[in-house]
PDB file of C-alpha atoms in Angstrom:
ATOM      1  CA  UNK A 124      12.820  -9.698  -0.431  1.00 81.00           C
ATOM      2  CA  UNK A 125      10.041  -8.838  -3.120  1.00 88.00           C
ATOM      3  CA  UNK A 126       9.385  -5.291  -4.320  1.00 93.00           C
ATOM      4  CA  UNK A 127       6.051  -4.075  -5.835  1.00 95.00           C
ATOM      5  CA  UNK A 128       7.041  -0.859  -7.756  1.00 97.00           C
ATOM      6  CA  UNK A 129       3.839   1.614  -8.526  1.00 97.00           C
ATOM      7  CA  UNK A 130       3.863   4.311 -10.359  1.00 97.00           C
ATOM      8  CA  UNK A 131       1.179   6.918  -8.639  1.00 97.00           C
ATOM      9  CA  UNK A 132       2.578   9.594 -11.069  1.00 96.00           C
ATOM     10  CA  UNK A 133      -1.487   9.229 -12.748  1.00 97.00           C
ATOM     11  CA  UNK A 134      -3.327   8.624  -9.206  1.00 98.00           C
ATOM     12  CA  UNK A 135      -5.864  10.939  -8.839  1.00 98.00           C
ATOM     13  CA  UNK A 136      -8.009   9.035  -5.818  1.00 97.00           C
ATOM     14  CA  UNK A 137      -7.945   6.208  -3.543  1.00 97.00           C
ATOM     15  CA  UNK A 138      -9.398   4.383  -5.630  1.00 98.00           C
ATOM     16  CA  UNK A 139      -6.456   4.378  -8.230  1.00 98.00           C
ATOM     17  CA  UNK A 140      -4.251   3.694  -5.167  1.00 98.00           C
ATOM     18  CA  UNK A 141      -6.355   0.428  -4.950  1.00 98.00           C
ATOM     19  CA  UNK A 142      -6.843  -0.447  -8.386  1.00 98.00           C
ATOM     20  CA  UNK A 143      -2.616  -0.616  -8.846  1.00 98.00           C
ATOM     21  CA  UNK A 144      -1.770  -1.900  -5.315  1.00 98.00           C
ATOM     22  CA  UNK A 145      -4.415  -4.776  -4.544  1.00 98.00           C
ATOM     23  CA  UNK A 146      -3.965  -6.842  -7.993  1.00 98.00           C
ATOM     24  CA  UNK A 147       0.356  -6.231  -7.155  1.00 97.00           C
ATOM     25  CA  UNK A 148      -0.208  -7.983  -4.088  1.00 97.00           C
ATOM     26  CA  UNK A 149      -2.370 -11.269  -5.447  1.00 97.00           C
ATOM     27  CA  UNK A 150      -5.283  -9.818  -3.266  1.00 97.00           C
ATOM     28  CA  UNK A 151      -8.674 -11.929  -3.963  1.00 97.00           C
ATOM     29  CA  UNK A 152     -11.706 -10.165  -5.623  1.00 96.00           C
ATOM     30  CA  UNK A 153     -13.315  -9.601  -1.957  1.00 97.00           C
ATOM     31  CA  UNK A 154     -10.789  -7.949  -0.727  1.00 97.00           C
ATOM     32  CA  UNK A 155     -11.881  -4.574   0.930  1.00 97.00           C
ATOM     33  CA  UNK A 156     -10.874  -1.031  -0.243  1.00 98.00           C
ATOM     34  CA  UNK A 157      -9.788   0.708   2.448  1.00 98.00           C
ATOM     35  CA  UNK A 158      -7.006   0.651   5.463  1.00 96.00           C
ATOM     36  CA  UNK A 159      -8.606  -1.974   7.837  1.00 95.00           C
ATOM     37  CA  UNK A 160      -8.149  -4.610   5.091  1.00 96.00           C
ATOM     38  CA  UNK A 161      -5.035  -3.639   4.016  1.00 95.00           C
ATOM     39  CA  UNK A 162      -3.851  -3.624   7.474  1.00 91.00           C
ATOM     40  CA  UNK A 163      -5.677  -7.418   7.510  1.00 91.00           C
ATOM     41  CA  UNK A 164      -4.210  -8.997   4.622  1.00 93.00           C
ATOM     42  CA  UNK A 165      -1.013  -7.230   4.169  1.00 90.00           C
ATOM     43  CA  UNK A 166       0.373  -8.231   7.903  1.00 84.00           C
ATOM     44  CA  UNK A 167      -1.211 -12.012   6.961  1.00 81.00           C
ATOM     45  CA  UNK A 168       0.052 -14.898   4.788  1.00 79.00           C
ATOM     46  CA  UNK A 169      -2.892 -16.055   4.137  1.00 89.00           C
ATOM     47  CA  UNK A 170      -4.995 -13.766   2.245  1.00 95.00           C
ATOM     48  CA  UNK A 171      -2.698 -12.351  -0.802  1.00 95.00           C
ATOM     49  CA  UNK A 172      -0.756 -14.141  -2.815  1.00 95.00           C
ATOM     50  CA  UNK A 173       2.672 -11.994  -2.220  1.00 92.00           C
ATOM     51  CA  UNK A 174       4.116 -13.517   1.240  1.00 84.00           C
ATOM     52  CA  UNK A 175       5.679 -11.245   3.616  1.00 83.00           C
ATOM     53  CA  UNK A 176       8.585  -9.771   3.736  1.00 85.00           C
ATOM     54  CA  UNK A 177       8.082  -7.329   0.869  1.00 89.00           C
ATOM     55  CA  UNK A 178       8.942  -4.058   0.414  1.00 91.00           C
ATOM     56  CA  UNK A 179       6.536  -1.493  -1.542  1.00 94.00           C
ATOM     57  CA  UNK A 180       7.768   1.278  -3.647  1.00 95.00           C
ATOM     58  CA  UNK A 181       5.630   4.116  -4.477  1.00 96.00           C
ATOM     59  CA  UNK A 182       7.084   6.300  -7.227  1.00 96.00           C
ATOM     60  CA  UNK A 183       5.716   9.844  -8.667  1.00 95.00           C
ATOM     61  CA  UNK A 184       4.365  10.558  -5.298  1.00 94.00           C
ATOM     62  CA  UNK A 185       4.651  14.387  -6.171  1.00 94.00           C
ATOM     63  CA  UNK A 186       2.057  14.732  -8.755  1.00 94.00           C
ATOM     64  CA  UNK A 187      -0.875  13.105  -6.610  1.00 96.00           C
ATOM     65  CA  UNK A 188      -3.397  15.299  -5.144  1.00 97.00           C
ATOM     66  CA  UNK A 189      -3.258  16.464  -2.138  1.00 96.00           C
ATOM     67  CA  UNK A 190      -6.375  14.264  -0.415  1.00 97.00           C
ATOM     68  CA  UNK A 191      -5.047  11.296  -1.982  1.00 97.00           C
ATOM     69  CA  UNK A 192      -1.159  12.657  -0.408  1.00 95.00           C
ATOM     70  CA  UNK A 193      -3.225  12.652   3.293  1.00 96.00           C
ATOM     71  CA  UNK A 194      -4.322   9.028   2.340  1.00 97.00           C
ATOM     72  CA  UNK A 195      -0.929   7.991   1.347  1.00 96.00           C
ATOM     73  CA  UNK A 196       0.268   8.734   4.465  1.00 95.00           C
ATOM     74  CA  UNK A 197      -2.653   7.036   6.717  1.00 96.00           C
ATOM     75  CA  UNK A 198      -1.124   4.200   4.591  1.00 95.00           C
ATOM     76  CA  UNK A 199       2.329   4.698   5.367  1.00 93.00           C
ATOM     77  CA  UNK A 200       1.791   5.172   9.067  1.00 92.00           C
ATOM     78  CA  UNK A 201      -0.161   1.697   8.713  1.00 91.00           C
ATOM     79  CA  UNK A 202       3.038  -0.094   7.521  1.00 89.00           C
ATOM     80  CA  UNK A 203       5.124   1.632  10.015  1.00 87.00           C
ATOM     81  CA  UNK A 204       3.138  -0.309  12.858  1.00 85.00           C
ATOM     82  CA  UNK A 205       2.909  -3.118  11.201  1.00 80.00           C
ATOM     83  CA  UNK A 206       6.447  -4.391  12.470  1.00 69.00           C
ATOM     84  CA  UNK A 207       5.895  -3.476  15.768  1.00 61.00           C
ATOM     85  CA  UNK A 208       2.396  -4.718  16.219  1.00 56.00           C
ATOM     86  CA  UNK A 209       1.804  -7.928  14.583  1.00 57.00           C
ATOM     87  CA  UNK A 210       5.663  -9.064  13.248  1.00 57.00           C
ATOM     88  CA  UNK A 211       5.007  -8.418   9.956  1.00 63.00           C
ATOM     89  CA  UNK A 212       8.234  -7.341   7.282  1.00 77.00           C
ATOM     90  CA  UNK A 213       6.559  -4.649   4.816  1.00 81.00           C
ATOM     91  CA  UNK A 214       8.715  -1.627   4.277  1.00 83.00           C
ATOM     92  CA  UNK A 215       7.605   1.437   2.104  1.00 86.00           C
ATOM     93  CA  UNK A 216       9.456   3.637   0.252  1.00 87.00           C
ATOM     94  CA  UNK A 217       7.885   6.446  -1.359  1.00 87.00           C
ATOM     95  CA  UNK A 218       9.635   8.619  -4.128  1.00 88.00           C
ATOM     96  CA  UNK A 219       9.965  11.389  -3.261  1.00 88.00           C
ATOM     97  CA  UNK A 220       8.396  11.147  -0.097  1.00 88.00           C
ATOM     98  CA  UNK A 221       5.527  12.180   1.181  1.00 83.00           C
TER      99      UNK A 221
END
């Protein structure tokens, strides 16, 4: 199984979130920056270039701030369902968690 490894030790906003994650997973230039499209193209073959399963780990999770901590775990809930709802093999791992 793949593993994307991010350090979020210098995330400040969502937008830093974005800016590591989308080019880790091959995600085109039109690919939307928030949860709906994540949850589109990450439980899909066909839209980034890394092909499920994967597993992400998020590391330095302590230092972000706190809205961006609240976002981080909209996310995480996301790839929770994502087995159960559409088959999809993502796992996260965040360190420490959130």
């Amino acid at each position: 199984m793949k593993e994307i490894r991010l350090d979020a030790s210098k995330w400040k906003t969502s937008d830093d979130f974005y800016d590591a994650l989308l080019p880790a997973l091959g995600a085109p230039a039109w690919h939307g920056r928030n949860l709906d499209a994540l949850n589109d193209s990450i439980s899909s073959d066909e839209i980034n270039e890394v092909a499920l399963p994967f597993r992400l780990l998020l590391v330095g999770t302590d230092t972000v701030p706190s809205e961006l901590r609240n976002y981080l775990k909209k996310f995480a809930e996301l790839v929770a369902d994502l087995p159960t709802h559409r088959g999809a093999n993502v796992s996260l791992i965040c360190e420490p968690p959130l």
